Amino acid sequence: MRITFLNPPFHPMFSRESRSPCVTKSSTLYWPMFLSYAAGTVEADNNEIQLIDSPAMELDLPQTLDGMKKFAPELVICSTSTPSILNDLKVVHAIKEAMPGAKVAIMGTHATAEPLESLEMEPSLDYVVIGEADYTCRNLARALRGDEGAAPVGQIAGLAYRKEDGTTDFQPEGPKIENLNELPWVSKVYRKYLYSCYKKYFYGANLNPLIVILSGRGCPNRCSYCVIPQTLNGHVFRMRDPKDVVDELQYIKENFEDLGEVFFEDDTFTANHQHVRDICNLILERGLKITWSCNARADVPLELLKLMKKAGGREMCVGFESASPEVLQNIRKGIKNTDKAIEFTKNARKAGLLVHGCFMVGNPGDTPQTLRMTLDYAKKLNPNTAQFYPIMAYPGTEAYKEALESGALQTKDYNQWLDKDGFHRTTIQRGELTSQALVDFCDKARREFYLRPSYILRQGIMAIKNPRERYRVFRGFNTLVKHLFRKHGELAPVARQAPTIKQ
């Protein structure tokens, strides 16, 4: 069966699979990782696939459709996100007009959170994949192929569908994938289908070009705002065998020219310290010279940080979020003591690891005073790079439920999740902190953090001393300067057509 996996066209450089999908102010462009994992799984089940990443390939809608028509897919599976869902459903409609015989499904965080609403918003949409997409997409293909013993569409776990009478229904997601070693390496999918875009993917805090993979799925922590564990991956950390992980690292090292680093996009790579130790020890045993970074939590002990550095670790992306203990408790961060985070950052520095710090404003309990505290906290932590962003409470999360119940959510109109240029525009208001005030504060925080003379000097010295860091520093700074004094958060003069959604 011919199946197209599509990351649809939208704003240029739109990162649909980011934890907070948008056009970034650091020129970041994410790999379509979950889409690629699903594509690899379906291809391994005797299907012919096409993988199109329109933002990375710089394709508009007509160009995207032209490429698809040449392949003539029988099934199209599109990645979606909340801020892009109206655009994505318009793409679905265009696909059905251009290729009436093709079935079309959507997948992703928003599709998982609002499967029936998505079907109702776009009558030409056939299916919605709920949760982990890999096996659901495979089972859908088997049903459409008419495989003997395949479950019919209406009985596939994790699939919403349109019945013959036009009404919609769904089957809840089944158990999460236990044996992640069964899944094809996503890096092989990148190499086969996206290698022409390899150097276009850029992460502002990382050495580029880079490859993004998972060593595990799921996060045991319960942060109220984090969308991927609450929709796709769940709260049980399921780990790949360390040997399988390091075998893939070796494949990446041998097959991607000029590799900067590998980024472990696990929800929390350091959720299981022994798993990290096993991966690091195996890298060292093999003498594999590879640089990598990861998402981490501010609770990793010094001895493990030193081992990570020794095994090629470069940087950790850490969500510090807020300086306010009350806010941290409200968002279920788990780490309520900022002293521990400060100690962790000092230990990372001792171990020689860099830290990219994430700070979020507009959470329950935030006030102008706590925002100021958080900015001062960011300066005190002094990570190598930092991002400041307003809370984006996505459907499917506890943060969205809280915002809806408390009245902090200003609108459910998906038009208003991004500004006219695709940058973040939060729909949350906390008392006197309007949505625009939150966006403005993040712009201000970015200026204060990055324009410190001590910070500029430190980055300049790093760029001079370390040629591998030079490209990241200069590209990131050049892009950042364009946005430092620019007004963000304004809607387009004429908004895209919004759906009618019950409050």
Coordinates of C-alpha atoms in Angstrom, one line a residue:
M1 CA 0.0 0.0 0.0
R2 CA 1.3 3.5 -0.8
I3 CA 1.2 5.8 2.2
T4 CA 2.3 9.4 2.5
F5 CA 3.4 10.8 5.9
L6 CA 3.1 14.5 5.7
N7 CA 4.3 17.4 7.9
P8 CA 2.0 20.0 6.3
P9 CA 3.0 23.4 5.0
F10 CA 2.3 26.3 7.3
H11 CA 4.5 29.2 8.4
P12 CA 8.1 29.0 7.2
M13 CA 10.2 27.3 9.9
F14 CA 7.2 26.2 11.8
S15 CA 8.2 23.4 14.3
R16 CA 5.0 21.3 14.6
E17 CA 6.5 18.6 16.9
S18 CA 8.0 21.1 19.4
R19 CA 6.6 20.9 23.0
S20 CA 5.3 24.4 22.2
P21 CA 4.8 24.4 18.4
C22 CA 5.5 27.8 16.8
V23 CA 8.1 29.7 14.7
T24 CA 10.9 30.3 17.2
K25 CA 13.0 33.4 17.8
S26 CA 16.2 31.3 17.6
S27 CA 15.5 30.0 14.1
T28 CA 15.0 26.5 15.5
L29 CA 13.4 23.9 13.1
Y30 CA 12.5 20.6 14.7
W31 CA 12.8 17.2 13.0
P32 CA 9.4 15.5 12.5
M33 CA 10.4 12.8 14.9
F34 CA 7.1 11.1 15.8
L35 CA 5.9 11.3 12.2
S36 CA 9.1 9.6 11.2
Y37 CA 8.9 6.9 13.8
A38 CA 5.4 6.0 12.6
A39 CA 6.5 6.1 8.9
G40 CA 9.4 3.7 9.7
T41 CA 7.0 1.3 11.5
V42 CA 4.5 1.3 8.6
E43 CA 7.2 0.9 6.0
A44 CA 8.5 -2.2 7.9
D45 CA 5.1 -3.8 7.5
N46 CA 5.4 -4.1 3.7
N47 CA 4.1 -0.7 2.7
E48 CA 5.6 1.8 0.3
I49 CA 5.9 5.2 1.9
Q50 CA 6.6 8.8 1.1
L51 CA 7.7 11.2 3.8
I52 CA 7.3 14.9 3.1
D53 CA 8.4 17.6 5.6
S54 CA 7.0 20.7 3.9
P55 CA 8.5 23.3 6.3
A56 CA 12.0 21.8 6.0
M57 CA 11.7 21.3 2.2
E58 CA 10.3 24.8 1.9
L59 CA 7.2 23.6 0.0
D60 CA 4.0 25.5 -0.2
L61 CA 0.6 23.8 -0.5
P62 CA 0.6 23.5 -4.3
Q63 CA 4.1 22.2 -4.4
T64 CA 3.3 19.7 -1.6
L65 CA 0.3 18.4 -3.5
D66 CA 2.2 18.1 -6.7
G67 CA 4.8 15.9 -5.0
M68 CA 2.0 13.8 -3.5
K69 CA 0.2 13.3 -6.8
K70 CA 3.3 11.8 -8.4
F71 CA 3.4 9.2 -5.6
A72 CA -0.4 8.7 -5.7
P73 CA -0.9 7.6 -2.1
E74 CA -3.9 5.5 -1.0
L75 CA -3.6 6.8 2.5
V76 CA -2.2 10.1 3.8
I77 CA -1.2 10.6 7.5
C78 CA -0.6 14.2 8.6
S79 CA 1.1 15.5 11.7
T80 CA -0.9 18.2 13.6
S81 CA -0.6 20.6 16.5
T82 CA -3.0 22.8 18.4
P83 CA -1.6 26.1 17.0
S84 CA -1.7 24.8 13.4
I85 CA -4.8 22.7 13.5
L86 CA -7.0 25.0 11.4
N87 CA -4.3 25.2 8.8
D88 CA -3.8 21.5 8.9
L89 CA -7.4 20.7 8.4
K90 CA -7.4 23.0 5.4
V91 CA -4.5 21.0 4.0
V92 CA -6.6 17.8 4.6
H93 CA -9.4 19.3 2.6
A94 CA -7.1 20.3 -0.2
I95 CA -5.6 16.7 -0.3
K96 CA -9.1 15.2 -0.6
E97 CA -10.0 17.6 -3.4
A98 CA -6.8 16.9 -5.3
M99 CA -6.8 13.1 -4.6
P100 CA -10.5 12.1 -3.9
G101 CA -9.6 8.4 -3.7
A102 CA -7.1 8.7 -0.9
K103 CA -8.0 8.2 2.8
V104 CA -6.6 10.9 5.1
A105 CA -5.8 10.6 8.8
I106 CA -4.2 13.0 11.3
M107 CA -2.0 12.3 14.3
G108 CA -0.2 14.2 17.0
T109 CA -0.9 15.9 20.3
H110 CA -3.9 17.9 19.2
A111 CA -5.4 15.0 17.3
T112 CA -5.1 12.9 20.5
A113 CA -6.7 15.5 22.7
E114 CA -9.6 16.4 20.4
P115 CA -10.2 13.4 18.0
L116 CA -14.0 13.8 17.5
E117 CA -13.8 17.6 17.4
S118 CA -11.3 17.3 14.6
L119 CA -13.5 15.0 12.6
E120 CA -16.4 17.4 13.1
M121 CA -14.4 20.4 12.1
E122 CA -13.4 18.9 8.7
P123 CA -16.0 16.6 7.1
S124 CA -13.5 15.3 4.5
L125 CA -11.1 13.9 7.3
D126 CA -11.4 10.2 7.5
Y127 CA -9.5 9.1 10.6
V128 CA -7.8 10.5 13.7
V129 CA -4.9 8.6 15.4
I130 CA -5.1 8.8 19.2
G131 CA -1.9 8.5 21.3
E132 CA 1.2 6.6 20.1
A133 CA 0.8 6.5 16.4
D134 CA 3.2 3.7 15.3
Y135 CA 1.1 0.6 15.7
T136 CA -2.2 2.4 15.1
C137 CA -1.0 3.6 11.7
R138 CA 0.3 0.1 10.9
N139 CA -3.1 -1.5 11.9
L140 CA -5.0 1.1 9.9
A141 CA -2.9 0.2 6.8
R142 CA -3.6 -3.5 7.4
A143 CA -7.3 -2.9 7.6
L144 CA -7.4 -0.8 4.4
R145 CA -5.3 -3.4 2.7
G146 CA -7.8 -6.0 3.7
D147 CA -5.2 -8.3 5.4
E148 CA -6.6 -11.5 6.6
G149 CA -7.1 -11.3 10.4
A150 CA -6.7 -7.5 10.5
A151 CA -9.1 -5.7 12.8
P152 CA -11.7 -3.7 10.9
V153 CA -11.4 0.1 11.1
G154 CA -14.1 0.4 13.8
Q155 CA -12.2 -2.0 16.1
I156 CA -8.7 -0.5 15.9
A157 CA -7.5 0.7 19.3
G158 CA -6.6 4.3 19.3
L159 CA -8.5 5.3 16.2
A160 CA -11.4 7.8 15.7
Y161 CA -13.4 7.4 12.5
R162 CA -16.4 8.4 10.5
K163 CA -19.2 5.8 10.3
E164 CA -21.3 5.2 7.2
D165 CA -24.2 7.3 8.6
G166 CA -21.8 10.3 8.9
T167 CA -21.6 10.2 12.7
T168 CA -18.2 9.9 14.4
D169 CA -16.9 7.4 17.0
F170 CA -13.6 6.1 18.3
Q171 CA -11.8 3.3 20.1
P172 CA -9.7 4.3 23.1
E173 CA -6.0 3.8 22.8
G174 CA -4.7 0.4 23.7
P175 CA -1.6 -0.3 25.9
K176 CA 1.5 1.7 25.2
I177 CA 4.3 0.0 23.2
E178 CA 6.3 -2.0 25.8
N179 CA 9.2 -3.2 23.6
L180 CA 10.6 -0.1 22.0
N181 CA 13.4 -2.1 20.5
E182 CA 10.9 -3.4 18.0
L183 CA 10.6 0.0 16.4
P184 CA 12.8 0.8 13.4
W185 CA 15.6 3.3 14.1
V186 CA 14.2 6.8 13.3
S187 CA 17.7 7.8 12.1
K188 CA 17.4 5.3 9.3
V189 CA 14.1 6.9 8.2
Y190 CA 15.8 10.4 8.3
R191 CA 18.7 9.0 6.2
K192 CA 16.4 7.5 3.6
Y193 CA 13.8 10.2 3.3
L194 CA 15.0 13.5 4.8
Y195 CA 18.7 13.6 4.2
S196 CA 18.3 16.4 1.7
C197 CA 17.0 18.5 4.6
Y198 CA 19.6 17.2 7.2
K199 CA 21.4 20.5 7.6
K200 CA 18.2 22.6 7.6
Y201 CA 17.1 21.3 10.9
F202 CA 18.6 23.6 13.6
Y203 CA 18.3 23.7 17.3
G204 CA 19.4 27.0 18.8
A205 CA 21.1 25.6 21.8
N206 CA 22.8 22.6 20.1
L207 CA 25.7 21.8 17.9
N208 CA 24.4 21.6 14.4
P209 CA 23.7 19.7 12.2
L210 CA 22.1 17.3 14.7
I211 CA 20.0 14.1 14.8
V212 CA 17.1 13.7 17.2
I213 CA 16.2 10.2 18.6
L214 CA 14.6 8.7 21.7
S215 CA 16.2 6.3 24.2
G216 CA 12.8 5.9 25.9
R217 CA 9.2 7.2 25.9
G218 CA 7.1 8.5 28.8
C219 CA 7.8 10.6 31.8
P220 CA 7.2 9.6 35.5
N221 CA 6.8 13.2 36.5
R222 CA 3.4 14.9 36.4
C223 CA 4.1 18.5 35.3
S224 CA 0.7 20.0 34.5
Y225 CA 1.7 21.8 31.4
C226 CA 3.8 19.2 29.6
V227 CA 1.7 18.0 26.6
I228 CA 3.6 15.0 25.2
P229 CA 3.5 12.8 28.3
Q230 CA -0.2 13.7 28.8
T231 CA -1.2 12.9 25.2
L232 CA 1.3 10.7 23.4
N233 CA 3.8 9.0 25.7
G234 CA 2.2 8.5 29.1
H235 CA 3.7 8.6 32.5
V236 CA 5.6 5.3 32.6
F237 CA 9.1 5.6 31.4
R238 CA 9.6 2.8 28.9
M239 CA 13.3 2.3 27.9
R240 CA 15.1 0.9 24.9
D241 CA 17.9 -1.5 25.6
P242 CA 21.1 0.5 26.0
K243 CA 22.8 -1.7 23.4
D244 CA 20.1 -0.8 20.8
V245 CA 20.6 2.9 21.7
V246 CA 24.3 2.8 21.3
D247 CA 24.1 0.7 18.1
E248 CA 21.9 3.5 16.7
L249 CA 24.4 6.1 17.8
Q250 CA 27.1 4.2 15.9
Y251 CA 25.0 4.1 12.8
I252 CA 24.4 7.9 13.0
K253 CA 28.1 8.5 13.5
E254 CA 28.8 6.5 10.3
N255 CA 26.0 7.8 8.1
F256 CA 25.5 11.5 8.8
E257 CA 28.3 13.8 7.4
D258 CA 29.6 16.6 9.6
L259 CA 27.4 15.6 12.5
G260 CA 27.4 18.1 15.3
E261 CA 25.6 16.1 17.9
V262 CA 22.7 13.7 18.7
F263 CA 19.9 15.0 20.9
F264 CA 17.9 12.6 23.1
E265 CA 14.4 14.0 22.8
D266 CA 13.1 11.7 25.6
D267 CA 10.6 13.6 27.8
T268 CA 13.2 13.2 30.5
F269 CA 16.4 11.3 29.4
T270 CA 17.6 11.3 33.0
A271 CA 14.3 9.9 34.5
N272 CA 16.2 6.6 35.2
H273 CA 19.7 7.2 36.3
Q274 CA 20.8 3.6 35.9
H275 CA 19.6 3.7 32.2
V276 CA 21.8 6.7 31.6
R277 CA 24.8 5.0 33.3
D278 CA 24.4 1.9 31.2
I279 CA 24.3 4.0 28.0
C280 CA 27.3 6.0 29.0
N281 CA 29.3 3.0 30.1
L282 CA 28.6 1.2 26.8
I283 CA 29.6 4.3 24.8
L284 CA 32.9 4.3 26.7
E285 CA 33.5 0.6 26.4
R286 CA 33.2 0.9 22.6
G287 CA 35.4 3.9 22.4
L288 CA 32.6 5.7 20.4
K289 CA 33.5 9.3 19.9
I290 CA 30.1 11.1 19.6
T291 CA 28.7 14.3 21.1
W292 CA 25.2 14.3 22.5
S293 CA 22.8 16.4 24.6
C294 CA 19.5 15.6 26.3
N295 CA 16.4 16.7 28.1
A296 CA 17.1 16.4 31.9
R297 CA 15.7 17.2 35.3
A298 CA 17.5 19.3 37.9
D299 CA 18.1 16.3 40.1
V300 CA 21.1 14.5 38.5
P301 CA 23.9 13.9 41.0
L302 CA 27.5 15.1 40.3
E303 CA 28.9 11.6 39.8
L304 CA 26.5 10.9 37.0
L305 CA 27.0 14.3 35.5
K306 CA 30.7 13.6 35.3
L307 CA 30.1 10.2 33.6
M308 CA 27.8 11.8 31.1
K309 CA 30.5 14.3 30.2
K310 CA 33.1 11.6 29.9
A311 CA 30.8 9.7 27.5
G312 CA 30.3 12.6 25.1
G313 CA 27.6 14.5 26.9
R314 CA 27.6 18.2 26.1
E315 CA 24.4 19.9 27.3
M316 CA 21.2 19.4 29.2
C317 CA 17.9 21.1 28.4
V318 CA 16.3 21.7 31.9
G319 CA 12.9 23.1 32.7
F320 CA 13.4 25.4 35.7
E321 CA 10.2 27.2 34.9
S322 CA 9.8 29.5 37.9
A323 CA 11.5 30.9 41.0
S324 CA 8.3 30.8 43.0
P325 CA 7.8 27.7 45.2
E326 CA 4.0 28.4 45.1
V327 CA 4.0 28.4 41.3
L328 CA 6.2 25.3 41.1
Q329 CA 3.8 23.5 43.4
N330 CA 0.8 24.6 41.4
I331 CA 2.2 23.2 38.2
R332 CA 3.3 20.0 39.9
K333 CA 6.9 20.5 39.0
G334 CA 8.0 18.3 41.9
I335 CA 11.3 20.2 42.4
K336 CA 10.0 23.0 44.7
N337 CA 13.4 24.0 46.2
T338 CA 15.3 26.4 44.0
D339 CA 18.4 25.9 46.1
K340 CA 18.6 22.3 44.7
A341 CA 18.3 23.7 41.1
I342 CA 21.1 26.1 41.8
E343 CA 23.3 23.3 43.2
F344 CA 22.5 21.2 40.2
T345 CA 23.6 24.0 37.8
K346 CA 26.8 24.4 39.8
N347 CA 27.5 20.7 39.6
A348 CA 26.8 20.7 35.9
R349 CA 29.4 23.4 35.5
K350 CA 31.9 21.4 37.6
A351 CA 31.3 18.4 35.4
G352 CA 31.9 20.5 32.2
L353 CA 28.3 20.2 31.0
L354 CA 26.3 23.1 29.6
V355 CA 22.8 23.9 30.6
H356 CA 19.9 25.3 28.5
G357 CA 17.4 26.7 30.9
C358 CA 13.6 26.9 30.2
F359 CA 11.5 29.5 32.1
M360 CA 7.7 29.8 31.8
V361 CA 5.4 32.6 32.9
G362 CA 1.6 32.8 33.2
N363 CA 1.2 29.8 35.5
P364 CA -1.3 29.6 38.3
G365 CA 0.0 31.9 41.1
D366 CA 2.1 34.1 38.8
T367 CA 2.1 37.8 39.5
P368 CA 4.3 40.7 38.2
Q369 CA 6.4 40.0 41.3
T370 CA 6.9 36.3 40.6
L371 CA 7.8 37.1 37.0
R372 CA 10.5 39.4 38.2
M373 CA 11.7 36.8 40.7
T374 CA 12.0 34.3 37.8
L375 CA 14.0 36.6 35.6
D376 CA 16.4 37.3 38.5
Y377 CA 16.6 33.5 39.1
A378 CA 17.5 32.9 35.5
K379 CA 20.3 35.4 35.8
K380 CA 21.5 33.7 39.0
L381 CA 21.5 30.3 37.5
N382 CA 23.2 31.7 34.4
P383 CA 22.8 28.8 32.0
N384 CA 24.6 28.8 28.7
T385 CA 21.4 29.6 26.9
A386 CA 17.8 30.3 28.1
Q387 CA 14.3 30.6 26.7
F388 CA 11.4 32.5 28.2
Y389 CA 8.0 31.7 27.0
P390 CA 4.4 32.3 28.1
I391 CA 2.3 29.3 29.3
M392 CA 0.7 27.5 26.3
A393 CA -2.1 25.4 27.9
Y394 CA -2.8 22.7 25.3
P395 CA -5.9 20.6 25.1
G396 CA -5.3 17.3 26.8
T397 CA -3.2 18.7 29.6
E398 CA -4.1 19.5 33.2
A399 CA -2.9 23.1 32.6
Y400 CA -5.6 23.4 29.9
K401 CA -8.3 22.0 32.3
E402 CA -7.2 24.4 35.0
A403 CA -7.2 27.4 32.7
L404 CA -10.7 26.5 31.4
E405 CA -12.1 26.0 34.9
S406 CA -10.5 29.1 36.5
G407 CA -11.4 31.4 33.6
A408 CA -7.8 32.1 32.7
L409 CA -8.3 30.8 29.2
Q410 CA -9.4 33.8 27.1
T411 CA -10.5 31.8 24.1
K412 CA -10.8 28.4 22.5
D413 CA -10.3 30.0 19.0
Y414 CA -7.3 28.2 17.6
N415 CA -6.6 31.2 15.4
Q416 CA -5.3 33.0 18.4
W417 CA -2.6 30.6 19.6
L418 CA 0.0 32.3 17.3
D419 CA 0.6 35.8 16.2
K420 CA 0.5 36.9 12.6
D421 CA 4.1 35.6 12.0
G422 CA 3.7 32.3 13.7
F423 CA 5.3 33.2 17.0
H424 CA 3.9 32.4 20.4
R425 CA 0.8 34.3 21.4
T426 CA -0.6 32.8 24.7
T427 CA -4.4 32.6 25.2
I428 CA -3.9 32.8 29.0
Q429 CA -4.6 35.8 31.3
R430 CA -3.8 35.9 35.0
G431 CA -5.4 38.9 36.6
E432 CA -3.5 42.0 35.5
L433 CA -1.1 39.8 33.5
T434 CA -2.8 39.9 30.1
S435 CA -1.8 37.6 27.3
Q436 CA 0.1 40.5 25.7
A437 CA 1.7 41.4 29.0
L438 CA 3.1 37.8 29.3
V439 CA 4.5 37.9 25.7
D440 CA 6.0 41.4 26.4
F441 CA 7.6 40.1 29.6
C442 CA 9.2 37.2 27.7
D443 CA 10.6 39.7 25.2
K444 CA 11.9 41.9 28.0
A445 CA 13.4 38.9 29.8
R446 CA 15.2 37.8 26.7
R447 CA 16.7 41.2 26.3
E448 CA 17.9 41.4 29.9
F449 CA 19.3 37.9 29.9
Y450 CA 21.2 38.0 26.6
L451 CA 22.4 41.7 26.6
R452 CA 24.3 41.4 29.8
P453 CA 27.9 42.4 29.0
S454 CA 29.2 39.4 31.1
Y455 CA 27.1 37.0 29.0
I456 CA 28.1 38.5 25.6
L457 CA 31.8 38.2 26.7
R458 CA 31.4 34.6 27.8
Q459 CA 29.7 33.6 24.5
G460 CA 32.3 35.5 22.5
I461 CA 35.2 33.7 24.3
M462 CA 33.4 30.4 23.7
A463 CA 33.0 31.1 20.0
I464 CA 36.7 32.0 19.7
K465 CA 38.0 29.1 21.7
N466 CA 35.7 26.4 20.4
P467 CA 35.2 26.3 16.6
R468 CA 32.4 23.7 17.1
E469 CA 30.3 26.2 19.1
R470 CA 31.0 29.1 16.8
Y471 CA 28.3 28.5 14.2
R472 CA 25.6 28.0 16.9
V473 CA 26.7 31.2 18.8
F474 CA 26.7 33.4 15.7
R475 CA 23.6 32.0 14.0
G476 CA 21.7 32.1 17.2
F477 CA 22.8 35.6 18.2
N478 CA 22.2 36.9 14.7
T479 CA 18.6 35.6 14.7
L480 CA 18.0 36.7 18.3
V481 CA 19.0 40.3 17.6
K482 CA 16.3 40.5 14.9
H483 CA 13.6 39.8 17.6
L484 CA 15.0 41.6 20.7
F485 CA 13.3 44.9 20.0
R486 CA 10.4 43.6 17.8
K487 CA 6.8 43.7 19.0
H488 CA 5.3 40.2 19.2
G489 CA 1.9 38.8 19.9
E490 CA -0.2 40.7 17.4
L491 CA -2.8 38.8 15.4
A492 CA -3.1 39.0 11.7
P493 CA -5.4 41.8 10.5
V494 CA -7.8 39.1 9.1
A495 CA -7.8 36.0 11.1
R496 CA -8.2 32.6 9.5
Q497 CA -11.6 31.1 9.7
A498 CA -12.2 29.7 13.2
P499 CA -14.4 26.8 14.1
T500 CA -17.5 27.1 16.2
I501 CA -16.5 25.5 19.5
K502 CA -18.7 25.2 22.5
Q503 CA -17.3 26.9 25.6

